[in-house]
């Protein structure tokens, strides 16, 4: 005999989901070596390839001046390099260096390791199965 399901309030569920994901992300950031804005820029460059500072600012929804500062910090750290645009020599493209790509992957691997450890330590086998199914549902929401 199945038990009747309580109707789900989508707004309440959305608020709970936002809070839970926010808490998870904040907890994972504690051990980050790269500040979020720098990691975001590196992630974009690794995924999509070189971009101008203006393009990066637009994609990250920040002012050009803020992005120029972020690019300067990343350049100083050796995580990105600037190179001339192939067809428009007036433009400079920002590209991830090998060190930048490695730093981004290391940060992601650390975060994934922390999540994997928490899954193993805190969730039962059945809960891990539910979480596996939930990942696909989260993908569908994005």
PDB file of C-alpha atoms in Angstrom:
ATOM      1  CA  UNK A   1       0.000   0.000   0.000  1.00  0.00           C
ATOM      2  CA  UNK A   2       1.506   3.329  -1.037  1.00  0.00           C
ATOM      3  CA  UNK A   3       1.313   6.442   1.075  1.00  0.00           C
ATOM      4  CA  UNK A   4      -0.276   9.531  -0.446  1.00  0.00           C
ATOM      5  CA  UNK A   5       2.248  12.118  -1.566  1.00  0.00           C
ATOM      6  CA  UNK A   6       2.178  15.591  -0.098  1.00  0.00           C
ATOM      7  CA  UNK A   7       1.987  18.225  -2.833  1.00  0.00           C
ATOM      8  CA  UNK A   8       5.259  20.050  -3.359  1.00  0.00           C
ATOM      9  CA  UNK A   9       5.312  23.827  -3.189  1.00  0.00           C
ATOM     10  CA  UNK A  10       7.716  24.760  -6.040  1.00  0.00           C
ATOM     11  CA  UNK A  11       8.674  28.079  -4.410  1.00  0.00           C
ATOM     12  CA  UNK A  12       9.479  26.437  -1.086  1.00  0.00           C
ATOM     13  CA  UNK A  13      11.458  23.706  -2.845  1.00  0.00           C
ATOM     14  CA  UNK A  14      13.314  26.333  -4.891  1.00  0.00           C
ATOM     15  CA  UNK A  15      14.230  28.274  -1.735  1.00  0.00           C
ATOM     16  CA  UNK A  16      15.422  25.108   0.031  1.00  0.00           C
ATOM     17  CA  UNK A  17      17.448  24.044  -3.016  1.00  0.00           C
ATOM     18  CA  UNK A  18      19.041  27.482  -3.391  1.00  0.00           C
ATOM     19  CA  UNK A  19      19.991  27.545   0.289  1.00  0.00           C
ATOM     20  CA  UNK A  20      21.417  24.007   0.248  1.00  0.00           C
ATOM     21  CA  UNK A  21      23.456  24.589  -2.906  1.00  0.00           C
ATOM     22  CA  UNK A  22      24.661  27.946  -1.575  1.00  0.00           C
ATOM     23  CA  UNK A  23      25.823  26.331   1.666  1.00  0.00           C
ATOM     24  CA  UNK A  24      27.629  23.596  -0.260  1.00  0.00           C
ATOM     25  CA  UNK A  25      29.384  26.060  -2.556  1.00  0.00           C
ATOM     26  CA  UNK A  26      30.422  28.298   0.356  1.00  0.00           C
ATOM     27  CA  UNK A  27      31.784  25.305   2.283  1.00  0.00           C
ATOM     28  CA  UNK A  28      33.821  24.200  -0.743  1.00  0.00           C
ATOM     29  CA  UNK A  29      35.257  27.693  -1.320  1.00  0.00           C
ATOM     30  CA  UNK A  30      36.956  27.683   2.091  1.00  0.00           C
ATOM     31  CA  UNK A  31      39.927  25.714   0.748  1.00  0.00           C
ATOM     32  CA  UNK A  32      40.182  27.515  -2.588  1.00  0.00           C
ATOM     33  CA  UNK A  33      43.488  29.057  -3.552  1.00  0.00           C
ATOM     34  CA  UNK A  34      41.965  30.997  -6.441  1.00  0.00           C
ATOM     35  CA  UNK A  35      39.422  33.694  -5.635  1.00  0.00           C
ATOM     36  CA  UNK A  36      36.037  33.066  -7.243  1.00  0.00           C
ATOM     37  CA  UNK A  37      36.353  35.848  -9.832  1.00  0.00           C
ATOM     38  CA  UNK A  38      39.742  34.541 -10.993  1.00  0.00           C
ATOM     39  CA  UNK A  39      38.557  30.925 -11.080  1.00  0.00           C
ATOM     40  CA  UNK A  40      35.516  32.027 -13.107  1.00  0.00           C
ATOM     41  CA  UNK A  41      37.687  33.753 -15.700  1.00  0.00           C
ATOM     42  CA  UNK A  42      40.081  30.806 -15.908  1.00  0.00           C
ATOM     43  CA  UNK A  43      37.163  28.414 -16.300  1.00  0.00           C
ATOM     44  CA  UNK A  44      35.768  30.466 -19.162  1.00  0.00           C
ATOM     45  CA  UNK A  45      39.154  30.640 -20.901  1.00  0.00           C
ATOM     46  CA  UNK A  46      39.801  26.912 -20.497  1.00  0.00           C
ATOM     47  CA  UNK A  47      36.324  26.009 -21.806  1.00  0.00           C
ATOM     48  CA  UNK A  48      36.020  28.537 -24.618  1.00  0.00           C
ATOM     49  CA  UNK A  49      39.535  29.657 -25.483  1.00  0.00           C
ATOM     50  CA  UNK A  50      41.124  33.110 -25.627  1.00  0.00           C
ATOM     51  CA  UNK A  51      38.945  36.200 -25.223  1.00  0.00           C
ATOM     52  CA  UNK A  52      39.462  39.940 -25.037  1.00  0.00           C
ATOM     53  CA  UNK A  53      39.156  41.663 -21.674  1.00  0.00           C
ATOM     54  CA  UNK A  54      35.935  43.282 -22.911  1.00  0.00           C
ATOM     55  CA  UNK A  55      34.467  39.908 -23.861  1.00  0.00           C
ATOM     56  CA  UNK A  56      35.435  38.481 -20.473  1.00  0.00           C
ATOM     57  CA  UNK A  57      33.835  41.434 -18.680  1.00  0.00           C
ATOM     58  CA  UNK A  58      30.630  40.994 -20.644  1.00  0.00           C
ATOM     59  CA  UNK A  59      30.505  37.235 -20.031  1.00  0.00           C
ATOM     60  CA  UNK A  60      31.209  37.621 -16.308  1.00  0.00           C
ATOM     61  CA  UNK A  61      28.850  40.607 -16.045  1.00  0.00           C
ATOM     62  CA  UNK A  62      31.381  42.964 -14.513  1.00  0.00           C
ATOM     63  CA  UNK A  63      32.765  46.329 -15.533  1.00  0.00           C
ATOM     64  CA  UNK A  64      35.725  46.429 -17.903  1.00  0.00           C
ATOM     65  CA  UNK A  65      37.893  48.023 -15.201  1.00  0.00           C
ATOM     66  CA  UNK A  66      37.147  45.181 -12.775  1.00  0.00           C
ATOM     67  CA  UNK A  67      37.990  42.587 -15.396  1.00  0.00           C
ATOM     68  CA  UNK A  68      41.195  44.412 -16.325  1.00  0.00           C
ATOM     69  CA  UNK A  69      42.257  44.162 -12.670  1.00  0.00           C
ATOM     70  CA  UNK A  70      41.395  40.452 -12.547  1.00  0.00           C
ATOM     71  CA  UNK A  71      43.325  39.829 -15.775  1.00  0.00           C
ATOM     72  CA  UNK A  72      46.307  41.776 -14.368  1.00  0.00           C
ATOM     73  CA  UNK A  73      46.313  39.625 -11.213  1.00  0.00           C
ATOM     74  CA  UNK A  74      46.050  36.416 -13.240  1.00  0.00           C
ATOM     75  CA  UNK A  75      48.833  37.585 -15.563  1.00  0.00           C
ATOM     76  CA  UNK A  76      51.043  38.494 -12.597  1.00  0.00           C
ATOM     77  CA  UNK A  77      50.495  35.017 -11.168  1.00  0.00           C
ATOM     78  CA  UNK A  78      51.400  33.401 -14.520  1.00  0.00           C
ATOM     79  CA  UNK A  79      47.931  31.867 -14.883  1.00  0.00           C
ATOM     80  CA  UNK A  80      47.045  33.739 -18.094  1.00  0.00           C
ATOM     81  CA  UNK A  81      48.997  35.412 -20.865  1.00  0.00           C
ATOM     82  CA  UNK A  82      48.038  38.129 -23.307  1.00  0.00           C
ATOM     83  CA  UNK A  83      48.609  37.713 -27.012  1.00  0.00           C
ATOM     84  CA  UNK A  84      47.824  39.722 -30.123  1.00  0.00           C
ATOM     85  CA  UNK A  85      44.611  38.908 -31.961  1.00  0.00           C
ATOM     86  CA  UNK A  86      45.367  36.963 -35.182  1.00  0.00           C
ATOM     87  CA  UNK A  87      43.317  39.230 -37.480  1.00  0.00           C
ATOM     88  CA  UNK A  88      43.165  42.492 -35.522  1.00  0.00           C
ATOM     89  CA  UNK A  89      46.560  43.433 -34.145  1.00  0.00           C
ATOM     90  CA  UNK A  90      45.019  46.217 -32.049  1.00  0.00           C
ATOM     91  CA  UNK A  91      43.268  43.689 -29.830  1.00  0.00           C
ATOM     92  CA  UNK A  92      44.837  41.653 -27.061  1.00  0.00           C
ATOM     93  CA  UNK A  93      43.466  38.228 -26.262  1.00  0.00           C
ATOM     94  CA  UNK A  94      43.709  36.695 -22.809  1.00  0.00           C
ATOM     95  CA  UNK A  95      44.518  32.966 -22.791  1.00  0.00           C
ATOM     96  CA  UNK A  96      44.984  30.456 -19.970  1.00  0.00           C
ATOM     97  CA  UNK A  97      48.537  29.228 -19.513  1.00  0.00           C
ATOM     98  CA  UNK A  98      49.410  25.625 -18.687  1.00  0.00           C
ATOM     99  CA  UNK A  99      49.876  26.742 -15.068  1.00  0.00           C
ATOM    100  CA  UNK A 100      46.447  28.401 -15.103  1.00  0.00           C
ATOM    101  CA  UNK A 101      44.767  25.317 -16.499  1.00  0.00           C
ATOM    102  CA  UNK A 102      46.555  23.140 -13.933  1.00  0.00           C
ATOM    103  CA  UNK A 103      45.547  25.472 -11.068  1.00  0.00           C
ATOM    104  CA  UNK A 104      41.914  25.407 -12.172  1.00  0.00           C
ATOM    105  CA  UNK A 105      41.902  21.610 -12.496  1.00  0.00           C
ATOM    106  CA  UNK A 106      43.590  21.235  -9.097  1.00  0.00           C
ATOM    107  CA  UNK A 107      40.956  23.426  -7.442  1.00  0.00           C
ATOM    108  CA  UNK A 108      38.161  21.458  -9.103  1.00  0.00           C
ATOM    109  CA  UNK A 109      39.753  18.138  -8.119  1.00  0.00           C
ATOM    110  CA  UNK A 110      40.070  19.278  -4.493  1.00  0.00           C
ATOM    111  CA  UNK A 111      36.406  20.297  -4.415  1.00  0.00           C
ATOM    112  CA  UNK A 112      35.297  17.037  -6.038  1.00  0.00           C
ATOM    113  CA  UNK A 113      37.410  15.097  -3.532  1.00  0.00           C
ATOM    114  CA  UNK A 114      35.732  16.886  -0.630  1.00  0.00           C
ATOM    115  CA  UNK A 115      32.294  16.177  -2.065  1.00  0.00           C
ATOM    116  CA  UNK A 116      33.189  12.508  -2.676  1.00  0.00           C
ATOM    117  CA  UNK A 117      34.450  12.149   0.902  1.00  0.00           C
ATOM    118  CA  UNK A 118      31.263  13.722   2.280  1.00  0.00           C
ATOM    119  CA  UNK A 119      29.108  11.445   0.114  1.00  0.00           C
ATOM    120  CA  UNK A 120      30.990   8.386   1.346  1.00  0.00           C
ATOM    121  CA  UNK A 121      31.021   9.429   5.010  1.00  0.00           C
ATOM    122  CA  UNK A 122      27.564  10.960   5.391  1.00  0.00           C
ATOM    123  CA  UNK A 123      25.220   9.163   3.001  1.00  0.00           C
ATOM    124  CA  UNK A 124      23.967   5.602   2.975  1.00  0.00           C
ATOM    125  CA  UNK A 125      24.171   3.539  -0.200  1.00  0.00           C
ATOM    126  CA  UNK A 126      20.483   4.204  -0.828  1.00  0.00           C
ATOM    127  CA  UNK A 127      20.947   7.950  -0.312  1.00  0.00           C
ATOM    128  CA  UNK A 128      23.876   7.896  -2.713  1.00  0.00           C
ATOM    129  CA  UNK A 129      21.562   6.333  -5.330  1.00  0.00           C
ATOM    130  CA  UNK A 130      18.965   9.050  -4.765  1.00  0.00           C
ATOM    131  CA  UNK A 131      21.685  11.696  -5.089  1.00  0.00           C
ATOM    132  CA  UNK A 132      22.873  10.117  -8.370  1.00  0.00           C
ATOM    133  CA  UNK A 133      19.328  10.413  -9.752  1.00  0.00           C
ATOM    134  CA  UNK A 134      19.050  13.972  -8.458  1.00  0.00           C
ATOM    135  CA  UNK A 135      22.098  15.076 -10.438  1.00  0.00           C
ATOM    136  CA  UNK A 136      20.206  14.460 -13.673  1.00  0.00           C
ATOM    137  CA  UNK A 137      17.232  16.409 -12.377  1.00  0.00           C
ATOM    138  CA  UNK A 138      19.533  19.341 -11.524  1.00  0.00           C
ATOM    139  CA  UNK A 139      21.001  19.181 -15.039  1.00  0.00           C
ATOM    140  CA  UNK A 140      17.499  19.448 -16.466  1.00  0.00           C
ATOM    141  CA  UNK A 141      16.884  22.590 -14.415  1.00  0.00           C
ATOM    142  CA  UNK A 142      19.936  24.331 -15.823  1.00  0.00           C
TER     143      UNK A 142
END
